[in-house]
JSON list of C-alpha atoms in Angstrom, two decimals:
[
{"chain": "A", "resi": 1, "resn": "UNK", "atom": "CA", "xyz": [0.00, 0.00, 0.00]},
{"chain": "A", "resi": 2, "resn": "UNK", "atom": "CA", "xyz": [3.18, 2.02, 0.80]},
{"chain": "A", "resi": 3, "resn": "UNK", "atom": "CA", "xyz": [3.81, 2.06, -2.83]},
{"chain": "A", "resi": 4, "resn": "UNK", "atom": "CA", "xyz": [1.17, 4.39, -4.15]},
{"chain": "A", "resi": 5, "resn": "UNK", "atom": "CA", "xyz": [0.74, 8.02, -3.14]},
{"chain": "A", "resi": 6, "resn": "UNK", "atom": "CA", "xyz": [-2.29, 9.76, -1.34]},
{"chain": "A", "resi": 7, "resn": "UNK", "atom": "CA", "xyz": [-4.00, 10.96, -3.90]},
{"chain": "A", "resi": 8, "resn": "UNK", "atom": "CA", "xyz": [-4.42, 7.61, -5.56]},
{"chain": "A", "resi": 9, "resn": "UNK", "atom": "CA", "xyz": [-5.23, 5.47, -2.56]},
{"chain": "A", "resi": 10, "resn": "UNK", "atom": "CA", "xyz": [-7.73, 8.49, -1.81]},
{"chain": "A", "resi": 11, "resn": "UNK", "atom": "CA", "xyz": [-9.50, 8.03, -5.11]},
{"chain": "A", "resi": 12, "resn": "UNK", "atom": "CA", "xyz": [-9.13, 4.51, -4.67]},
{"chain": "A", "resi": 13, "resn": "UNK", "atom": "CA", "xyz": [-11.49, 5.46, -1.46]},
{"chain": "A", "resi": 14, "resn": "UNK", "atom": "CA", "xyz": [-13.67, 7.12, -3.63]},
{"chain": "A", "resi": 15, "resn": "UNK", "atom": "CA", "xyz": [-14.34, 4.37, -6.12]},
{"chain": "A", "resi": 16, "resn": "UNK", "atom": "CA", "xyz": [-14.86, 1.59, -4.10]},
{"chain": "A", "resi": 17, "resn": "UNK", "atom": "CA", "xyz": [-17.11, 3.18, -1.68]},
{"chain": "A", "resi": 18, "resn": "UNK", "atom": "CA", "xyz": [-19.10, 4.28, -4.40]},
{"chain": "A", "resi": 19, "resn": "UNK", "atom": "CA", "xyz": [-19.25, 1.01, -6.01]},
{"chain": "A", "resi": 20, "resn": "UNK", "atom": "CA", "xyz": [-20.09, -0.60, -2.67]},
{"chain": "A", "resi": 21, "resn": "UNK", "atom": "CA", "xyz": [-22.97, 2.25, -2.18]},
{"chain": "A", "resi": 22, "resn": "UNK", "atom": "CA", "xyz": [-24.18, 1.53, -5.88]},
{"chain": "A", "resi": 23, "resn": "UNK", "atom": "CA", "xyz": [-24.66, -2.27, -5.19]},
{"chain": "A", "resi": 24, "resn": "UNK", "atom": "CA", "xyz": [-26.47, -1.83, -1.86]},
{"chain": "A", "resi": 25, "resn": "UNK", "atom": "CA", "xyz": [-28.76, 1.23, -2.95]},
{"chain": "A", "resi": 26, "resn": "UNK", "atom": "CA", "xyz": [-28.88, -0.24, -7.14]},
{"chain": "A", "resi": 27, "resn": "UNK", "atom": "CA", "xyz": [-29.85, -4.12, -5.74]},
{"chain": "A", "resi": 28, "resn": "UNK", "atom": "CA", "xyz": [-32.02, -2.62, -3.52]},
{"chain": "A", "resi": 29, "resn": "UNK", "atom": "CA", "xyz": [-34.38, -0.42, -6.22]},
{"chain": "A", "resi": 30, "resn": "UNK", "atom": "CA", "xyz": [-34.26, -3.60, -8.85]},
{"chain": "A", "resi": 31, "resn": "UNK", "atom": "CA", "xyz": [-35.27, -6.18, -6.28]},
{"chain": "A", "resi": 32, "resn": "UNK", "atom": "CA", "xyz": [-38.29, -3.93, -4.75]},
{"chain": "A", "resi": 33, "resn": "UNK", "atom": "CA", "xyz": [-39.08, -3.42, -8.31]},
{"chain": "A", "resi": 34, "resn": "UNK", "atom": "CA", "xyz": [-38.90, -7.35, -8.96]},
{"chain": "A", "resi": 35, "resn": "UNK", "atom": "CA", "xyz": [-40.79, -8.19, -6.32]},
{"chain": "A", "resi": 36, "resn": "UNK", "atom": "CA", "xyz": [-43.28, -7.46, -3.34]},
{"chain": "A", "resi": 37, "resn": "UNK", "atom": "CA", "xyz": [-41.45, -10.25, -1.03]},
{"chain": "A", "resi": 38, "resn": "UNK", "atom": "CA", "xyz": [-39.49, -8.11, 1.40]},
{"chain": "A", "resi": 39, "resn": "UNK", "atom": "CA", "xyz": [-37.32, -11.71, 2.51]},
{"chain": "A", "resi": 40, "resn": "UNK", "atom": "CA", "xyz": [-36.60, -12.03, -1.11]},
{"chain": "A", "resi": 41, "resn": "UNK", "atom": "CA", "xyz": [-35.78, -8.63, -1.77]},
{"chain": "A", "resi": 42, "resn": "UNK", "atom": "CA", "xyz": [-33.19, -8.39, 1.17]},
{"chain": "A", "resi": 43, "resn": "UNK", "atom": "CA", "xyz": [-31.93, -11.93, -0.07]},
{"chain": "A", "resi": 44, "resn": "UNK", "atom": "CA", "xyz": [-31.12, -10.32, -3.38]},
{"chain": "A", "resi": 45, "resn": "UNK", "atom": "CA", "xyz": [-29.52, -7.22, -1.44]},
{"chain": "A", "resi": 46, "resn": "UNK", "atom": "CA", "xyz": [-27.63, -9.31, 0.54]},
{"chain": "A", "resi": 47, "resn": "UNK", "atom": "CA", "xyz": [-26.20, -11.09, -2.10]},
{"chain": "A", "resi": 48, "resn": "UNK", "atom": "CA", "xyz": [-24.68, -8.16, -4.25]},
{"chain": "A", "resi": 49, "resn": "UNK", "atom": "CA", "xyz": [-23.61, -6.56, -1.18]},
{"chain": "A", "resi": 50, "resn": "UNK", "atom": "CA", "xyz": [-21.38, -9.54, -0.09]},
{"chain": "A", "resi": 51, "resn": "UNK", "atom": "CA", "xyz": [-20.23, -10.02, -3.62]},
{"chain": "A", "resi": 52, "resn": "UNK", "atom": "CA", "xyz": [-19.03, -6.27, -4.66]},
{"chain": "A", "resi": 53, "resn": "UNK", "atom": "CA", "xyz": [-17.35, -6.66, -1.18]},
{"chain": "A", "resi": 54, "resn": "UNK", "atom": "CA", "xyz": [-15.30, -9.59, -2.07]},
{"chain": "A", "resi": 55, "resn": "UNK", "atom": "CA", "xyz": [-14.59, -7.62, -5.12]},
{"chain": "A", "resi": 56, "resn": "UNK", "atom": "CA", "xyz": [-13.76, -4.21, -4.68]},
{"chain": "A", "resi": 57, "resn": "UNK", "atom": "CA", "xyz": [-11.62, -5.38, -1.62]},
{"chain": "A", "resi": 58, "resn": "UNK", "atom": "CA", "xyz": [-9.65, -7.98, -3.88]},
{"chain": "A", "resi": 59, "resn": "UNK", "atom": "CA", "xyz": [-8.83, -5.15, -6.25]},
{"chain": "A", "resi": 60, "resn": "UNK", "atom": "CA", "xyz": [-8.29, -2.14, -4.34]},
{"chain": "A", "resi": 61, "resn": "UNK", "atom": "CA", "xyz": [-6.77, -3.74, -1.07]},
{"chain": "A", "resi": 62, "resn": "UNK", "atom": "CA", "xyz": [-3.66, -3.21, -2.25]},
{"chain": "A", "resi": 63, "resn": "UNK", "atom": "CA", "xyz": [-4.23, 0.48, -3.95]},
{"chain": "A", "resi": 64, "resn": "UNK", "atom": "CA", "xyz": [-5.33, 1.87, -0.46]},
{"chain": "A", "resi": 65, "resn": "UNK", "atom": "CA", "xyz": [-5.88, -1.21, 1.86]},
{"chain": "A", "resi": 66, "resn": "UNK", "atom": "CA", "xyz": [-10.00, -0.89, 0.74]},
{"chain": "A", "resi": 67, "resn": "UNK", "atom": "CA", "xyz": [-11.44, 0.53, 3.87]},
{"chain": "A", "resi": 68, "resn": "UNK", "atom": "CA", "xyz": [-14.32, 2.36, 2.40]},
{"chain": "A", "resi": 69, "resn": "UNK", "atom": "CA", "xyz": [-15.62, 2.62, 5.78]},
{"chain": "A", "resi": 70, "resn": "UNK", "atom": "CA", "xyz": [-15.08, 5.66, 8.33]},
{"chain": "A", "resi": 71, "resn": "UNK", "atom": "CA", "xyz": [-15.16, 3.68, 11.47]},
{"chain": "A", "resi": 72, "resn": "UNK", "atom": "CA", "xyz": [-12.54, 1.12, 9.67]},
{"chain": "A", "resi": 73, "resn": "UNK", "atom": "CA", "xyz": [-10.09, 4.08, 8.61]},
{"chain": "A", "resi": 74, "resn": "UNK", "atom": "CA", "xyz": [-10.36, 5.43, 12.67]},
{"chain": "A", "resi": 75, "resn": "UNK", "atom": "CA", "xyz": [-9.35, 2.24, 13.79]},
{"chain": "A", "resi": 76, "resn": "UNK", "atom": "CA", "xyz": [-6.44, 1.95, 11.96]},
{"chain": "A", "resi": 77, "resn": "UNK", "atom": "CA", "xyz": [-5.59, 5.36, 13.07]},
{"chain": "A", "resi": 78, "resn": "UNK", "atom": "CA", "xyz": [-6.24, 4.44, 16.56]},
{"chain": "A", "resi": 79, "resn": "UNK", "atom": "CA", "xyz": [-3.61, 1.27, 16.09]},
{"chain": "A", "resi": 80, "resn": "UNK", "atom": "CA", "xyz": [-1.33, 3.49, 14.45]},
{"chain": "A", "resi": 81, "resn": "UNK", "atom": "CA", "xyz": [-1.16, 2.11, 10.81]},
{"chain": "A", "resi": 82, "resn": "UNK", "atom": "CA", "xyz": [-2.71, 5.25, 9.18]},
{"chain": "A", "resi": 83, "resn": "UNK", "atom": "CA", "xyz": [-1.70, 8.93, 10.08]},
{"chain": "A", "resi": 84, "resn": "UNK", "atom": "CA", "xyz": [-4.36, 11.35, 11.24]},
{"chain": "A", "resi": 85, "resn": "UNK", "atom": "CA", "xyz": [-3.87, 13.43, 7.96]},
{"chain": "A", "resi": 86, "resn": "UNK", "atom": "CA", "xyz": [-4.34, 10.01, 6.11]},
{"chain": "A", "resi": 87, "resn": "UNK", "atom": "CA", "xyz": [-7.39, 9.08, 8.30]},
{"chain": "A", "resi": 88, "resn": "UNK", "atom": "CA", "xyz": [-9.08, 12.26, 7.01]},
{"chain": "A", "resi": 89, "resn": "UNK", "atom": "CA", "xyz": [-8.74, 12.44, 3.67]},
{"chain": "A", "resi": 90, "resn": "UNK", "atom": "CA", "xyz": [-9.83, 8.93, 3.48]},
{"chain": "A", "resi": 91, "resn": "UNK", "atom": "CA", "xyz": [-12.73, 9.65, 5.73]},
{"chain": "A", "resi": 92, "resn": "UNK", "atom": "CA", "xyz": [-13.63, 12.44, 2.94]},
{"chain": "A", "resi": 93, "resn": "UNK", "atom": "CA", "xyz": [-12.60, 10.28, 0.52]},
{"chain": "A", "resi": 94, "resn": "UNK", "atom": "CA", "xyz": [-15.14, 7.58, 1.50]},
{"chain": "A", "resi": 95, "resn": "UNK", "atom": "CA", "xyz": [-18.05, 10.47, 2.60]},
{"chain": "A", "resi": 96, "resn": "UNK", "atom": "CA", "xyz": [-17.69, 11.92, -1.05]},
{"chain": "A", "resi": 97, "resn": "UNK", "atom": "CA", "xyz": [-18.00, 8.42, -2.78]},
{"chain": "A", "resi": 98, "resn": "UNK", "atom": "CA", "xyz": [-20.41, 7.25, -0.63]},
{"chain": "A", "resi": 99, "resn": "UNK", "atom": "CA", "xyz": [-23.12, 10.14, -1.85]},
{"chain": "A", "resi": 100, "resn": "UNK", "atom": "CA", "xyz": [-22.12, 9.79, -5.25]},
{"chain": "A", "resi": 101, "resn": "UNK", "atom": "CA", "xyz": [-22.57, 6.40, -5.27]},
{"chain": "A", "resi": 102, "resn": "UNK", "atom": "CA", "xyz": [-26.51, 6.54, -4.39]},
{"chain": "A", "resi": 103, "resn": "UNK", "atom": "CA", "xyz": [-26.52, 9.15, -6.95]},
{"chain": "A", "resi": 104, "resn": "UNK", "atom": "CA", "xyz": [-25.40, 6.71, -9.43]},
{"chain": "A", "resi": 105, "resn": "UNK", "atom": "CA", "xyz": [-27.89, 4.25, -8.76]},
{"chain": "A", "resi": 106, "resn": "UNK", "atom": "CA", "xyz": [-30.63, 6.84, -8.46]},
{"chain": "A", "resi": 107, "resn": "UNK", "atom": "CA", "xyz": [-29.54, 7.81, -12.06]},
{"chain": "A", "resi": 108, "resn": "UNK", "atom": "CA", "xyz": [-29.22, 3.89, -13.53]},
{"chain": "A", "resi": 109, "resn": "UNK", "atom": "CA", "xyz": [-33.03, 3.72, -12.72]},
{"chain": "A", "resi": 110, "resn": "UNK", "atom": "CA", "xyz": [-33.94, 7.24, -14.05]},
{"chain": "A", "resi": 111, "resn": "UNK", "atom": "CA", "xyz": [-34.72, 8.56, -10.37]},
{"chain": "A", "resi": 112, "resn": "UNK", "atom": "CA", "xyz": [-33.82, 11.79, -9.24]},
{"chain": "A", "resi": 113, "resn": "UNK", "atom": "CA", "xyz": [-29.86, 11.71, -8.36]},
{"chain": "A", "resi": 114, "resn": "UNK", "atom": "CA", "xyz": [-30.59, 12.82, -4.73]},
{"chain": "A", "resi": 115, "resn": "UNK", "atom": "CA", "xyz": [-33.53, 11.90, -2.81]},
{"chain": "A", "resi": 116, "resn": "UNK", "atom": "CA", "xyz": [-34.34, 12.10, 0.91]},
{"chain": "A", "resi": 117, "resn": "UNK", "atom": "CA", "xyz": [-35.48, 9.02, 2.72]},
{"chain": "A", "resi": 118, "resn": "UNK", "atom": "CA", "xyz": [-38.48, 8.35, 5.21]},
{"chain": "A", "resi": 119, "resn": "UNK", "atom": "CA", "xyz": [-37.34, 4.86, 5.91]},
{"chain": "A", "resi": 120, "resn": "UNK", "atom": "CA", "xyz": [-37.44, 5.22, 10.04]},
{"chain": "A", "resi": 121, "resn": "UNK", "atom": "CA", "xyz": [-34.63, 2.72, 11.59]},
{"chain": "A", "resi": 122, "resn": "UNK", "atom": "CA", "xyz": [-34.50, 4.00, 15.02]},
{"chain": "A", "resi": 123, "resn": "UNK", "atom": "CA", "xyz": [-34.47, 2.82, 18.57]},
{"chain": "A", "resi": 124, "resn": "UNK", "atom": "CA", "xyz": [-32.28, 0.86, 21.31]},
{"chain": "A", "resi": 125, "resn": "UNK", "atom": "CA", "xyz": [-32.40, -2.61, 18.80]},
{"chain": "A", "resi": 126, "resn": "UNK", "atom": "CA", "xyz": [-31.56, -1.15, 15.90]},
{"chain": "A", "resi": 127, "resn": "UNK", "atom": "CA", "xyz": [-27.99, 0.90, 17.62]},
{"chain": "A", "resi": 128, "resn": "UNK", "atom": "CA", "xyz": [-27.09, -2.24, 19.46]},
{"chain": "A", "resi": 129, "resn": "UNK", "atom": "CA", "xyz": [-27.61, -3.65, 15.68]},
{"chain": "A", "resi": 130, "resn": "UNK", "atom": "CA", "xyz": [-25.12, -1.21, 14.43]},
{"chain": "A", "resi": 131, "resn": "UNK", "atom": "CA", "xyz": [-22.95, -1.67, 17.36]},
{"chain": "A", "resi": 132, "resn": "UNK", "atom": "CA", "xyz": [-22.54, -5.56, 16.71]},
{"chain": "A", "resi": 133, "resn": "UNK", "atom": "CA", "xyz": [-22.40, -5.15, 13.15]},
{"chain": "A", "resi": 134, "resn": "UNK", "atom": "CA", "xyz": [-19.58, -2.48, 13.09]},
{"chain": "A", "resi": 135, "resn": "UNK", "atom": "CA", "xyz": [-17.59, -4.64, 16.07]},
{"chain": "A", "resi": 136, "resn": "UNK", "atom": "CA", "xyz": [-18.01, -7.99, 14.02]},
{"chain": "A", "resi": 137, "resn": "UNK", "atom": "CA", "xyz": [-16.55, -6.59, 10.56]},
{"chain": "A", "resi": 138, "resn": "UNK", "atom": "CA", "xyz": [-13.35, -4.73, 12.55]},
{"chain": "A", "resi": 139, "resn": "UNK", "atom": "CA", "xyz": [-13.18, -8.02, 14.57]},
{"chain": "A", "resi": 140, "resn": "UNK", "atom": "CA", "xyz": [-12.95, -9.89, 11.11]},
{"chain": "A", "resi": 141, "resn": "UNK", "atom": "CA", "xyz": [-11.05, -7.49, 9.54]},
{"chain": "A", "resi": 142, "resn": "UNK", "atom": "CA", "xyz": [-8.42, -6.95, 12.45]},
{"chain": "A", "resi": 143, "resn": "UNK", "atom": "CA", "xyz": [-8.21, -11.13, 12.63]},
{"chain": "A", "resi": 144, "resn": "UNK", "atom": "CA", "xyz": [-8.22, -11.41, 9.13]},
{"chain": "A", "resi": 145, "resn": "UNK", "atom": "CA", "xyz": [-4.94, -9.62, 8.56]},
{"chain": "A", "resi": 146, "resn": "UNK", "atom": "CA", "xyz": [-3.55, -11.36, 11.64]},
{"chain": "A", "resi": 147, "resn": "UNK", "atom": "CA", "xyz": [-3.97, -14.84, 10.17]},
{"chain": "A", "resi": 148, "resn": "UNK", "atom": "CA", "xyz": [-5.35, -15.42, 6.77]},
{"chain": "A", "resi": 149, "resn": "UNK", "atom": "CA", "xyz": [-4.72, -11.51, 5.20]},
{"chain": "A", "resi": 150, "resn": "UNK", "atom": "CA", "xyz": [-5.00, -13.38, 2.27]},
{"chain": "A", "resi": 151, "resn": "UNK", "atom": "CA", "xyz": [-8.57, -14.57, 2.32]},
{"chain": "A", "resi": 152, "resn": "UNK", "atom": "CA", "xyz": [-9.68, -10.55, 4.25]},
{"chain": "A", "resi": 153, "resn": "UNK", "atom": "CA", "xyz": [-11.94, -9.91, 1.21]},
{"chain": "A", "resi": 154, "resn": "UNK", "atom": "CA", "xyz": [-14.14, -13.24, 1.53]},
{"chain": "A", "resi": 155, "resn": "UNK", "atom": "CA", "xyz": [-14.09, -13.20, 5.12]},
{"chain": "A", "resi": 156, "resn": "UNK", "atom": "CA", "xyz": [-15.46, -9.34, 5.26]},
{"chain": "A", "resi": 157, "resn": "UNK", "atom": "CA", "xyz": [-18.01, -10.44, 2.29]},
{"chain": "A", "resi": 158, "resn": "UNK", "atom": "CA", "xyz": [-19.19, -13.73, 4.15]},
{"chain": "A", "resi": 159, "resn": "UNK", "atom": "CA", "xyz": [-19.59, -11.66, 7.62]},
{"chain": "A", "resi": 160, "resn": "UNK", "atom": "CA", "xyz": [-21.53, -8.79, 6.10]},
{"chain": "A", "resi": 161, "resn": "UNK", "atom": "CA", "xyz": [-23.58, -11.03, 4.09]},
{"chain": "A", "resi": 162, "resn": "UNK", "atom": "CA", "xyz": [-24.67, -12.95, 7.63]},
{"chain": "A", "resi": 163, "resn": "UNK", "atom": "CA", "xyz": [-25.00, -9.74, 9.00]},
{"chain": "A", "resi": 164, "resn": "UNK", "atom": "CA", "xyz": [-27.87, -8.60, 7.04]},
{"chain": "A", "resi": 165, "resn": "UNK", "atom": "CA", "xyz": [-29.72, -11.14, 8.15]},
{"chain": "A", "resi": 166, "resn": "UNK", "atom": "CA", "xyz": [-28.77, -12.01, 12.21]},
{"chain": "A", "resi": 167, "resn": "UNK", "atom": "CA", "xyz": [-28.91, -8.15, 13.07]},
{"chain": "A", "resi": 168, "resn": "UNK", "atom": "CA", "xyz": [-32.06, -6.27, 13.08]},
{"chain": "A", "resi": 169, "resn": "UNK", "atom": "CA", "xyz": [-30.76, -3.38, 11.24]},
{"chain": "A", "resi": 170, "resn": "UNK", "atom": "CA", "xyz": [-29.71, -5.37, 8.35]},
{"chain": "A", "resi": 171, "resn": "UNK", "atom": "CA", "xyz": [-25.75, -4.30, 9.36]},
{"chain": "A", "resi": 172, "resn": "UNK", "atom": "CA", "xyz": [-24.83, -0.82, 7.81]},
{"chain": "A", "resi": 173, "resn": "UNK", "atom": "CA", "xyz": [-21.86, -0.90, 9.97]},
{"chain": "A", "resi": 174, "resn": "UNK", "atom": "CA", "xyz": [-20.69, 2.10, 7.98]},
{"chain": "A", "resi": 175, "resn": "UNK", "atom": "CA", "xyz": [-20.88, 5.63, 8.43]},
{"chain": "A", "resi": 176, "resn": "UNK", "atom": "CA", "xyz": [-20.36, 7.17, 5.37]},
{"chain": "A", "resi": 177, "resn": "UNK", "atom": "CA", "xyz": [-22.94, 4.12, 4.08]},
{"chain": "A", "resi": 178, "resn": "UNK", "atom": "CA", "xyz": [-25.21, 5.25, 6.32]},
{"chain": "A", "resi": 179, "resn": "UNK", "atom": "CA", "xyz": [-25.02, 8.74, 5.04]},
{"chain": "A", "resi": 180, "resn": "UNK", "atom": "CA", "xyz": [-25.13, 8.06, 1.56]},
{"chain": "A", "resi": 181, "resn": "UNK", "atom": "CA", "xyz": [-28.19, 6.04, 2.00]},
{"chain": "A", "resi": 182, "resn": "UNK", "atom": "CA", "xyz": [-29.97, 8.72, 3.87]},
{"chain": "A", "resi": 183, "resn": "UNK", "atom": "CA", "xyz": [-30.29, 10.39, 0.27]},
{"chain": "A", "resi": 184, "resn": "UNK", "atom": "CA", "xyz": [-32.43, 7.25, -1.05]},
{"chain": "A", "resi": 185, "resn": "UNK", "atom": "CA", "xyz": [-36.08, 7.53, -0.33]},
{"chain": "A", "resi": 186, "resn": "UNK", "atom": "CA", "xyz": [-36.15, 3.35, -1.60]},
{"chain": "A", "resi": 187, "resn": "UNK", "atom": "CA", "xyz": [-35.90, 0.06, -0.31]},
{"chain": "A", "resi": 188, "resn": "UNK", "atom": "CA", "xyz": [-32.17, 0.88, 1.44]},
{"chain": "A", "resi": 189, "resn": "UNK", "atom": "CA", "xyz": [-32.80, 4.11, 2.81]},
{"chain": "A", "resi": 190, "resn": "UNK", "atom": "CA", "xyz": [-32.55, 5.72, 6.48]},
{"chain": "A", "resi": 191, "resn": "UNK", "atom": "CA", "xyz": [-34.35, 8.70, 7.44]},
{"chain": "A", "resi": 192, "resn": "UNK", "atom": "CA", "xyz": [-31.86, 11.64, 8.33]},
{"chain": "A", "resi": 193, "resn": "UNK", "atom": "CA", "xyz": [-33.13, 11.88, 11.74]},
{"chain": "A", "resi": 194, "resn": "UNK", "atom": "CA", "xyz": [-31.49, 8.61, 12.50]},
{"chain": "A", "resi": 195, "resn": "UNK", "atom": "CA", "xyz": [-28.00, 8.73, 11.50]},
{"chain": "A", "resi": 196, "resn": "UNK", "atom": "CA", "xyz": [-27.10, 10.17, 14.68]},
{"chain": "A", "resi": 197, "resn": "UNK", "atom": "CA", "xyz": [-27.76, 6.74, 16.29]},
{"chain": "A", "resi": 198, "resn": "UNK", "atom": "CA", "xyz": [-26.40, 4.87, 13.64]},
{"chain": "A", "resi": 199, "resn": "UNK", "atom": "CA", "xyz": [-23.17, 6.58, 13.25]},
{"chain": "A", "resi": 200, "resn": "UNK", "atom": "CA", "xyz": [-22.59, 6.95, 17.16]},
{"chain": "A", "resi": 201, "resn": "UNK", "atom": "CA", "xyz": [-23.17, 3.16, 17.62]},
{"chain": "A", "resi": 202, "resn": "UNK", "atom": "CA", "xyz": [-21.26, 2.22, 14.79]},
{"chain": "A", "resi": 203, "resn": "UNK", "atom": "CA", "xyz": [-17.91, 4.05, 15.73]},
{"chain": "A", "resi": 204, "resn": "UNK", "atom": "CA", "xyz": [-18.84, 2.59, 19.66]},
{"chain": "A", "resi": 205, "resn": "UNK", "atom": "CA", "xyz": [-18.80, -0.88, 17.96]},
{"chain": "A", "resi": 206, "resn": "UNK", "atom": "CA", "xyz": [-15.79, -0.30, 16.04]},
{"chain": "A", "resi": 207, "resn": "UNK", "atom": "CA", "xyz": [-13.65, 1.38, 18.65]},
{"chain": "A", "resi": 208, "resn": "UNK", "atom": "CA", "xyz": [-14.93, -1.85, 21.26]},
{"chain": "A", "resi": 209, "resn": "UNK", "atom": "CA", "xyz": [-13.46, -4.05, 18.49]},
{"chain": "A", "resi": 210, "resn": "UNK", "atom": "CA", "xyz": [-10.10, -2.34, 18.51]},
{"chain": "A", "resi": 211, "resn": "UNK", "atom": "CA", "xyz": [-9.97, -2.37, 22.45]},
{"chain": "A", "resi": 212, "resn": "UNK", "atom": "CA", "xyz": [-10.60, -6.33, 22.57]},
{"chain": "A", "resi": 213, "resn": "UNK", "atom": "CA", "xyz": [-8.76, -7.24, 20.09]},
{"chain": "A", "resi": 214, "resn": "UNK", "atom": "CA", "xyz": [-5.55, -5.61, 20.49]},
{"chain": "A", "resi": 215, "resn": "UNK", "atom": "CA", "xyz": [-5.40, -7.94, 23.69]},
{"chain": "A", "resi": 216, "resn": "UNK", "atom": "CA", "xyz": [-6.77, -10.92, 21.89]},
{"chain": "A", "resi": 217, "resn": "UNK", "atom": "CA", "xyz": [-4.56, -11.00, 19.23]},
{"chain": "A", "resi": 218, "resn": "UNK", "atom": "CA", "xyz": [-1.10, -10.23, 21.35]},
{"chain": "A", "resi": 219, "resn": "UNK", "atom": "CA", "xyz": [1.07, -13.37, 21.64]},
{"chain": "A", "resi": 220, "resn": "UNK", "atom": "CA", "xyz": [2.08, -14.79, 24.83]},
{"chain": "A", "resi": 221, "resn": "UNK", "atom": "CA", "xyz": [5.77, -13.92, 25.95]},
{"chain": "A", "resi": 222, "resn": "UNK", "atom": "CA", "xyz": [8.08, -16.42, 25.32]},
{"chain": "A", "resi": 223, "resn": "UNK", "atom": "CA", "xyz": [9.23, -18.43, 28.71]},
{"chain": "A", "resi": 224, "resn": "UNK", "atom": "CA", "xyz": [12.97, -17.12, 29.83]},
{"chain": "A", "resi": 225, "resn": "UNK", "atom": "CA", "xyz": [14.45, -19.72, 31.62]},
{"chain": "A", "resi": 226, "resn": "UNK", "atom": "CA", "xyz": [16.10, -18.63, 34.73]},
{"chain": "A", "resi": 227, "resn": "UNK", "atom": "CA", "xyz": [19.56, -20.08, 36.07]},
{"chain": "A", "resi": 228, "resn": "UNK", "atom": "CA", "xyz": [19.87, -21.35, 39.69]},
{"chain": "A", "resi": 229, "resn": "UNK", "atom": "CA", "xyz": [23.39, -20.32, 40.65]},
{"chain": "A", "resi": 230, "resn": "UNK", "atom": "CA", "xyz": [23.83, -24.36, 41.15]},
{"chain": "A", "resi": 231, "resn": "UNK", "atom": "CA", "xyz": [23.40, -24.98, 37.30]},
{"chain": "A", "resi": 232, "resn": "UNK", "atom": "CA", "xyz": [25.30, -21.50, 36.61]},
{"chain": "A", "resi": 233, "resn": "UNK", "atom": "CA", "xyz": [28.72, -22.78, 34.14]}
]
């Protein structure tokens, strides 16, 4: 990741968060328009979203290590493998793609780029949703890179993808996701009045994450063995 300057991994940022936004808010529209099943519709939006994840992580991982999440980018900051002025750019980065990314779906199915949701998602289940969701995917992530950093993009797709279905908020476990889809009055939305929650429990999870597993992960110390002065040479 080293290799490439901050302006690409930035716009790397950019594109794969608004990929990632496209899929969720673009799957969403078609499968609400392909049927009135709500199970089958999330099914379907389930699906994509796991799959562009395994995707745009594969590809862009090593371009800009394929956060395209706010609460993942503070994290690393927090653990000290990504500067503050790094952490904000690709917070902006992400925010920026995010929105443009609903816009883009809005467009592919001639809607209005920008529209506001009503979709209400608030209440005590839905942030200790968000909380679990955002903890789980920086858990994976974090023990992903520790042990199999080569299999990181399945294991985020797989945990998202059971995600949407074992927490009641359907796992946004993204702020800038959230935000984006706060501008999509369709079957992914969130009403502005309830990012607040979201986004607090989200970084909450995230941060929790960090905390546990920075012990989890640490290795034992090796044994010293000590010398009686009877064995001393």
């Amino acid at each position: 990741m080293q290799e490439f300057d901050l302006t690409r991994r930035c716009v790397a940022e950019t594109l794969g968060t608004g990929l990632l936004v496209a899929a969720v808010v673009g799957s969403g529209i078609m499968a609400d328009a392909l049927t009135a099943d709500d199970a089958l519709a999330l099914v379907a939006n389930t699906i994509a979203t796991g799959a562009i994840l395994v995707v745009l992580i594969t590809i862009l991982g090593p371009l800009s290590g394929a956060h395209f999440n706010p609460a993942v980018s503070l994290v690393f900051a927090l653990s000290g493998r990504l500067t503050r002025r790094d952490c904000a750019a690709y917070v902006i980065a992400q925010v920026a793609g995010a929105i443009a990314g609903t816009a883009l779906a809005h467009l592919m199915f001639d809607l209005p780029p920008l529209d506001m949701s009503m979709k209400v998602r608030t209440g005590p289940s839905q942030w200790l949703s968000e909380a679990v969701a955002a903890f789980g995917l920086v858990a994976t992530i974090l023990a992903g890179i520790r042990f199999h950093r080569e299999a990181v993009p399945w294991l985020v797709g797989l945990y998202i993808t059971a995600a949407y279905w074992f927490t009641a908020s359907t796992s946004f476990a993204n702020p800038a996701v959230a935000l984006a889809r706060s501008f999509t009055n369709t079957f992914s939305g969130i009403r502005p009045g309830d990012l607040p929650g979201f986004v607090i429990a989200e970084l909450l999870g995230a941060v929790c994450a960090l905390a546990l597993m920075r012990w989890l992960l640490q290795p034992a110390r090796p044994i010293t063995r000590q010398t009686s002065p009877e064995t001393a040479p």
